[in-house]
PDB file of N, CA and C in Angstrom:
ATOM      1  N   MET R 809      28.693  27.368   3.454  1.00 85.00           N
ATOM      2  CA  MET R 809      27.962  28.577   3.956  1.00 85.00           C
ATOM      3  C   MET R 809      28.235  29.130   2.260  1.00 85.00           C
ATOM      4  N   LEU R 810      28.643  28.990   1.479  1.00 88.00           N
ATOM      5  CA  LEU R 810      28.421  28.714  -0.300  1.00 88.00           C
ATOM      6  C   LEU R 810      27.159  27.878  -0.655  1.00 88.00           C
ATOM      7  N   PHE R 811      26.678  27.025  -0.157  1.00 88.00           N
ATOM      8  CA  PHE R 811      25.570  26.354  -0.706  1.00 88.00           C
ATOM      9  C   PHE R 811      24.478  27.153  -0.516  1.00 88.00           C
ATOM     10  N   ILE R 812      24.540  27.533   0.751  1.00 90.00           N
ATOM     11  CA  ILE R 812      23.306  27.639   1.671  1.00 90.00           C
ATOM     12  C   ILE R 812      23.073  29.394   1.302  1.00 90.00           C
ATOM     13  N   CYS R 813      23.930  30.367   0.403  1.00 87.00           N
ATOM     14  CA  CYS R 813      23.646  31.956   0.125  1.00 87.00           C
ATOM     15  C   CYS R 813      23.240  30.933  -1.689  1.00 87.00           C
ATOM     16  N   ILE R 814      24.378  30.214  -2.239  1.00 87.00           N
ATOM     17  CA  ILE R 814      23.323  29.667  -3.597  1.00 87.00           C
ATOM     18  C   ILE R 814      21.772  29.362  -2.872  1.00 87.00           C
ATOM     19  N   LYS R 815      21.387  28.384  -2.570  1.00 88.00           N
ATOM     20  CA  LYS R 815      20.641  27.504  -2.429  1.00 88.00           C
ATOM     21  C   LYS R 815      19.105  28.465  -2.453  1.00 88.00           C
ATOM     22  N   THR R 816      19.547  29.147  -1.238  1.00 88.00           N
ATOM     23  CA  THR R 816      18.825  31.102  -0.372  1.00 88.00           C
ATOM     24  C   THR R 816      18.533  32.090  -2.075  1.00 88.00           C
ATOM     25  N   GLU R 817      19.298  32.328  -2.637  1.00 85.00           N
ATOM     26  CA  GLU R 817      19.381  33.119  -4.196  1.00 85.00           C
ATOM     27  C   GLU R 817      18.950  32.401  -4.994  1.00 85.00           C
ATOM     28  N   PHE R 818      18.441  31.706  -5.357  1.00 84.00           N
ATOM     29  CA  PHE R 818      17.761  29.745  -5.799  1.00 84.00           C
ATOM     30  C   PHE R 818      16.010  30.250  -5.525  1.00 84.00           C
ATOM     31  N   MET R 819      16.489  30.543  -4.081  1.00 86.00           N
ATOM     32  CA  MET R 819      14.608  30.654  -3.969  1.00 86.00           C
ATOM     33  C   MET R 819      14.021  31.940  -4.300  1.00 86.00           C
ATOM     34  N   LYS R 820      15.249  32.641  -3.707  1.00 85.00           N
ATOM     35  CA  LYS R 820      14.345  34.251  -3.996  1.00 85.00           C
ATOM     36  C   LYS R 820      14.440  34.501  -5.709  1.00 85.00           C
ATOM     37  N   LEU R 821      15.049  32.936  -6.500  1.00 81.00           N
ATOM     38  CA  LEU R 821      14.665  33.967  -7.599  1.00 81.00           C
ATOM     39  C   LEU R 821      13.786  33.065  -8.087  1.00 81.00           C
ATOM     40  N   ARG R 822      13.035  31.879  -7.358  1.00 81.00           N
ATOM     41  CA  ARG R 822      12.286  31.020  -7.768  1.00 81.00           C
ATOM     42  C   ARG R 822      10.964  31.878  -7.463  1.00 81.00           C
ATOM     43  N   ARG R 823      10.776  33.006  -6.779  1.00 81.00           N
ATOM     44  CA  ARG R 823       9.513  32.967  -6.469  1.00 81.00           C
ATOM     45  C   ARG R 823       9.372  34.195  -7.474  1.00 81.00           C
ATOM     46  N   SER R 824      10.371  34.478  -7.874  1.00 81.00           N
ATOM     47  CA  SER R 824      10.184  36.537  -8.615  1.00 81.00           C
ATOM     48  C   SER R 824      10.215  36.224  -9.860  1.00 81.00           C
ATOM     49  N   PHE R 825       9.044  37.370 -11.085  1.00 81.00           N
ATOM     50  CA  PHE R 825       8.614  36.207 -12.181  1.00 81.00           C
ATOM     51  C   PHE R 825      10.153  37.299 -13.377  1.00 81.00           C
ATOM     52  N   VAL R 826      11.554  37.319 -12.382  1.00 82.00           N
ATOM     53  CA  VAL R 826      12.574  37.381 -13.719  1.00 82.00           C
ATOM     54  C   VAL R 826      12.904  36.693 -14.603  1.00 82.00           C
ATOM     55  N   TRP R 827      12.856  34.873 -13.784  1.00 80.00           N
ATOM     56  CA  TRP R 827      13.628  34.189 -15.179  1.00 80.00           C
ATOM     57  C   TRP R 827      12.391  34.234 -16.214  1.00 80.00           C
ATOM     58  N   LEU R 828      10.885  34.123 -16.011  1.00 81.00           N
ATOM     59  CA  LEU R 828       9.907  34.350 -16.589  1.00 81.00           C
ATOM     60  C   LEU R 828      10.643  35.991 -17.820  1.00 81.00           C
ATOM     61  N   VAL R 829      10.451  36.715 -18.107  1.00 85.00           N
ATOM     62  CA  VAL R 829      11.024  37.388 -18.471  1.00 85.00           C
ATOM     63  C   VAL R 829      11.791  37.447 -19.397  1.00 85.00           C
ATOM     64  N   CYS R 830      12.823  36.677 -18.979  1.00 83.00           N
ATOM     65  CA  CYS R 830      13.868  36.176 -19.417  1.00 83.00           C
ATOM     66  C   CYS R 830      14.385  35.444 -20.651  1.00 83.00           C
ATOM     67  N   PHE R 831      12.556  34.790 -20.672  1.00 83.00           N
ATOM     68  CA  PHE R 831      12.727  33.072 -21.259  1.00 83.00           C
ATOM     69  C   PHE R 831      11.859  33.865 -22.349  1.00 83.00           C
ATOM     70  N   VAL R 832      10.684  34.262 -21.878  1.00 87.00           N
ATOM     71  CA  VAL R 832       9.572  35.122 -22.422  1.00 87.00           C
ATOM     72  C   VAL R 832       9.840  36.403 -23.446  1.00 87.00           C
ATOM     73  N   LEU R 833      10.811  37.707 -23.519  1.00 91.00           N
ATOM     74  CA  LEU R 833      11.626  37.790 -24.162  1.00 91.00           C
ATOM     75  C   LEU R 833      12.492  37.693 -25.429  1.00 91.00           C
ATOM     76  N   PRO R 834      12.654  37.249 -25.701  1.00 93.00           N
ATOM     77  CA  PRO R 834      14.045  36.390 -26.926  1.00 93.00           C
ATOM     78  C   PRO R 834      12.990  35.662 -26.674  1.00 93.00           C
ATOM     79  N   LEU R 835      11.939  34.996 -26.526  1.00 94.00           N
ATOM     80  CA  LEU R 835      10.770  34.230 -28.096  1.00 94.00           C
ATOM     81  C   LEU R 835       9.688  35.195 -28.950  1.00 94.00           C
ATOM     82  N   ILE R 836       9.729  36.243 -28.311  1.00 94.00           N
ATOM     83  CA  ILE R 836       8.875  36.773 -29.263  1.00 94.00           C
ATOM     84  C   ILE R 836       9.765  37.860 -30.525  1.00 94.00           C
ATOM     85  N   PRO R 837      11.001  37.393 -30.371  1.00 95.00           N
ATOM     86  CA  PRO R 837      11.544  37.705 -32.217  1.00 95.00           C
ATOM     87  C   PRO R 837      11.927  36.801 -32.835  1.00 95.00           C
ATOM     88  N   ALA R 838      11.713  36.015 -31.959  1.00 96.00           N
ATOM     89  CA  ALA R 838      12.207  34.695 -32.555  1.00 96.00           C
ATOM     90  C   ALA R 838      10.913  34.129 -33.806  1.00 96.00           C
ATOM     91  N   ILE R 839       9.398  33.856 -32.321  1.00 96.00           N
ATOM     92  CA  ILE R 839       8.956  33.560 -34.062  1.00 96.00           C
ATOM     93  C   ILE R 839       7.981  34.882 -34.577  1.00 96.00           C
ATOM     94  N   LEU R 840       8.399  36.239 -34.425  1.00 96.00           N
ATOM     95  CA  LEU R 840       8.034  36.953 -35.044  1.00 96.00           C
ATOM     96  C   LEU R 840       9.139  36.662 -36.163  1.00 96.00           C
ATOM     97  N   GLY R 841      10.507  36.848 -36.384  1.00 96.00           N
ATOM     98  CA  GLY R 841      11.011  35.968 -37.107  1.00 96.00           C
ATOM     99  C   GLY R 841      11.390  35.456 -37.942  1.00 96.00           C
ATOM    100  N   THR R 842      10.654  34.075 -37.536  1.00 96.00           N
ATOM    101  CA  THR R 842       9.992  32.871 -38.041  1.00 96.00           C
ATOM    102  C   THR R 842       9.197  32.420 -38.760  1.00 96.00           C
ATOM    103  N   LEU R 843       7.850  33.593 -38.794  1.00 95.00           N
ATOM    104  CA  LEU R 843       6.745  33.534 -39.297  1.00 95.00           C
ATOM    105  C   LEU R 843       7.187  34.838 -40.631  1.00 95.00           C
ATOM    106  N   ASN R 844       8.170  35.925 -39.947  1.00 96.00           N
ATOM    107  CA  ASN R 844       8.688  36.329 -41.422  1.00 96.00           C
ATOM    108  C   ASN R 844       9.552  35.374 -42.654  1.00 96.00           C
ATOM    109  N   TYR R 845      10.267  34.085 -42.141  1.00 95.00           N
ATOM    110  CA  TYR R 845      10.577  33.572 -42.901  1.00 95.00           C
ATOM    111  C   TYR R 845       9.928  33.481 -43.560  1.00 95.00           C
ATOM    112  N   VAL R 846       8.856  32.486 -42.941  1.00 94.00           N
ATOM    113  CA  VAL R 846       8.206  31.233 -43.890  1.00 94.00           C
ATOM    114  C   VAL R 846       7.340  32.348 -44.391  1.00 94.00           C
ATOM    115  N   ALA R 847       6.524  33.378 -44.010  1.00 93.00           N
ATOM    116  CA  ALA R 847       6.167  34.498 -44.937  1.00 93.00           C
ATOM    117  C   ALA R 847       6.172  34.885 -46.393  1.00 93.00           C
ATOM    118  N   TYR R 848       8.341  35.354 -46.361  1.00 93.00           N
ATOM    119  CA  TYR R 848       8.667  35.595 -47.713  1.00 93.00           C
ATOM    120  C   TYR R 848       9.402  34.659 -47.660  1.00 93.00           C
ATOM    121  N   ARG R 849       9.558  33.536 -47.641  1.00 90.00           N
ATOM    122  CA  ARG R 849      10.236  32.122 -48.638  1.00 90.00           C
ATOM    123  C   ARG R 849      10.431  31.995 -50.047  1.00 90.00           C
ATOM    124  N   ASP R 850       8.768  32.627 -49.743  1.00 78.00           N
ATOM    125  CA  ASP R 850       8.581  31.731 -51.614  1.00 78.00           C
ATOM    126  C   ASP R 850       8.885  33.239 -52.269  1.00 78.00           C
ATOM    127  N   MET R 851       9.221  33.806 -52.686  1.00 73.00           N
ATOM    128  CA  MET R 851       9.798  35.218 -52.904  1.00 73.00           C
ATOM    129  C   MET R 851      11.334  34.933 -53.834  1.00 73.00           C
TER     130      MET R 851
END
């Protein structure tokens, strides 16, 4: 029963775009911070 519930929830999550937001949103500050570090490391 528990395995079926977990499998069903995983299928619902796979069809939604929530997982995409969870991975893309943290990438934006990481990229901006890296670019900021590269731009100002010579100072």
